[in-house]
């Protein structure tokens, strides 16, 4: 499939995990890929794995408004347009509201919420021009709440509603906005979680396992493609069935 031939895609948090998997997926379908991440060495590694004439790396802290403006400017300068924005960069810090410091909240909210706001705000004028789309990486943690992840869940709830408000406000201008909502995915964010926690997830996920980053990237690419041309404002679980449960205990 070459669904993204000639399309320009910005992917934040492209240095690792689902962002990296998305970079490979979009590139494999013909896209020009703009990689944005906090870490230059991670960017260099992903860049070296892709066709360099169709790849641009821009070291970007998405929580820094000026750096996001620079990301958009560099993309326009190099490729003249933006067709797709993947708001994927994010951080996770566990804890209840009493465990977490205000610095933890500032970190999570500035990366997970402000980052998506800045990227959306500055990409949108170009997306309106191209009749493009946004795919956010939210989480099932934004559709409901988890124990002991207060700030993270609040930040992901914000992304779920950001998806909806942008879908309403820009639909008439031809811009679609959707999100993926994964449960546990095997990435750096979660690889260090202890085995007993991972086993508890496996028990609660009807498919009995965590997702591979590529399984989420595949859904991002669907939502960004013309195959999803009438899908707008959807927060799509990519969760092996977790949200099919009403939350009552597993007794069989
Ligand atoms: P990851 O840690 O493998 O990748 C995240 C990337 O974002 C890293 O390359 C990191 O350097 C980058 N990043 C962090 N802060 C940044 C900033 N300020 N500016 C730019 N880049 C920054 O994690 P992942 O699991 O691939 O996470 C991707 C997204 O998926 C996040 O938004 C996360 O909340 C969400 N998510 C993860 C899971 C999971 O189980 N791993 C589940 C649901 C949703
Ligand atoms: P924070 O920057 O919020 O303190 P981390 O240091 O845990 O968060 O970084 C988040 C993710 O960034 C890590 O899971 C890892 O994938 C990636 N990362 C961290 N340091 C590096 C690095 N030096 N090079 C490449 N990727 C890195
Ligand atoms: C586990 C999952 O809900 C997450 C890290 O977002």
JSON list of N, CA and C in Angstrom, two decimals, residues 33-34 37 59-60 79 103 114 119 125 143 152 236 250:
[
{"chain": "A", "resi": 33, "resn": "UNK", "atom": "N", "xyz": [8.47, 11.92, 6.21]},
{"chain": "A", "resi": 33, "resn": "UNK", "atom": "CA", "xyz": [8.27, 11.84, 7.65]},
{"chain": "A", "resi": 33, "resn": "UNK", "atom": "C", "xyz": [9.15, 12.86, 8.36]},
{"chain": "A", "resi": 34, "resn": "UNK", "atom": "N", "xyz": [8.52, 13.67, 9.20]},
{"chain": "A", "resi": 34, "resn": "UNK", "atom": "CA", "xyz": [9.26, 14.63, 10.03]},
{"chain": "A", "resi": 34, "resn": "UNK", "atom": "C", "xyz": [9.27, 14.07, 11.45]},
{"chain": "A", "resi": 37, "resn": "UNK", "atom": "N", "xyz": [11.65, 14.73, 18.45]},
{"chain": "A", "resi": 37, "resn": "UNK", "atom": "CA", "xyz": [11.85, 14.10, 19.76]},
{"chain": "A", "resi": 37, "resn": "UNK", "atom": "C", "xyz": [12.79, 14.99, 20.57]},
{"chain": "A", "resi": 59, "resn": "UNK", "atom": "N", "xyz": [15.00, 18.22, 16.41]},
{"chain": "A", "resi": 59, "resn": "UNK", "atom": "CA", "xyz": [15.03, 18.02, 17.87]},
{"chain": "A", "resi": 59, "resn": "UNK", "atom": "C", "xyz": [14.05, 19.01, 18.50]},
{"chain": "A", "resi": 60, "resn": "UNK", "atom": "N", "xyz": [13.08, 18.48, 19.20]},
{"chain": "A", "resi": 60, "resn": "UNK", "atom": "CA", "xyz": [11.99, 19.33, 19.70]},
{"chain": "A", "resi": 60, "resn": "UNK", "atom": "C", "xyz": [11.53, 18.87, 21.07]},
{"chain": "A", "resi": 79, "resn": "UNK", "atom": "N", "xyz": [9.28, 21.24, 3.18]},
{"chain": "A", "resi": 79, "resn": "UNK", "atom": "CA", "xyz": [8.31, 20.46, 2.38]},
{"chain": "A", "resi": 79, "resn": "UNK", "atom": "C", "xyz": [7.06, 21.24, 1.98]},
{"chain": "A", "resi": 103, "resn": "UNK", "atom": "N", "xyz": [5.97, 19.26, 40.86]},
{"chain": "A", "resi": 103, "resn": "UNK", "atom": "CA", "xyz": [6.89, 19.19, 39.71]},
{"chain": "A", "resi": 103, "resn": "UNK", "atom": "C", "xyz": [6.48, 18.04, 38.78]},
{"chain": "A", "resi": 114, "resn": "UNK", "atom": "N", "xyz": [0.21, 20.31, 27.21]},
{"chain": "A", "resi": 114, "resn": "UNK", "atom": "CA", "xyz": [0.68, 21.50, 26.47]},
{"chain": "A", "resi": 114, "resn": "UNK", "atom": "C", "xyz": [1.31, 21.10, 25.14]},
{"chain": "A", "resi": 119, "resn": "UNK", "atom": "N", "xyz": [1.43, 21.77, 19.43]},
{"chain": "A", "resi": 119, "resn": "UNK", "atom": "CA", "xyz": [1.60, 21.18, 18.09]},
{"chain": "A", "resi": 119, "resn": "UNK", "atom": "C", "xyz": [0.33, 21.35, 17.28]},
{"chain": "A", "resi": 125, "resn": "UNK", "atom": "N", "xyz": [-3.28, 25.65, 11.00]},
{"chain": "A", "resi": 125, "resn": "UNK", "atom": "CA", "xyz": [-3.45, 26.47, 9.79]},
{"chain": "A", "resi": 125, "resn": "UNK", "atom": "C", "xyz": [-2.98, 25.73, 8.54]},
{"chain": "A", "resi": 143, "resn": "UNK", "atom": "N", "xyz": [-9.83, 7.37, 28.97]},
{"chain": "A", "resi": 143, "resn": "UNK", "atom": "CA", "xyz": [-11.25, 7.01, 28.81]},
{"chain": "A", "resi": 143, "resn": "UNK", "atom": "C", "xyz": [-11.88, 6.68, 30.16]},
{"chain": "A", "resi": 152, "resn": "UNK", "atom": "N", "xyz": [-1.21, 11.34, 35.26]},
{"chain": "A", "resi": 152, "resn": "UNK", "atom": "CA", "xyz": [-1.20, 10.77, 33.90]},
{"chain": "A", "resi": 152, "resn": "UNK", "atom": "C", "xyz": [-2.63, 10.65, 33.37]},
{"chain": "A", "resi": 236, "resn": "UNK", "atom": "N", "xyz": [-10.32, 5.87, 19.81]},
{"chain": "A", "resi": 236, "resn": "UNK", "atom": "CA", "xyz": [-10.46, 4.45, 19.47]},
{"chain": "A", "resi": 236, "resn": "UNK", "atom": "C", "xyz": [-9.60, 3.56, 20.38]},
{"chain": "A", "resi": 250, "resn": "UNK", "atom": "N", "xyz": [-12.75, -10.40, 37.43]},
{"chain": "A", "resi": 250, "resn": "UNK", "atom": "CA", "xyz": [-12.76, -11.60, 36.58]},
{"chain": "A", "resi": 250, "resn": "UNK", "atom": "C", "xyz": [-12.92, -12.79, 37.51]}
]
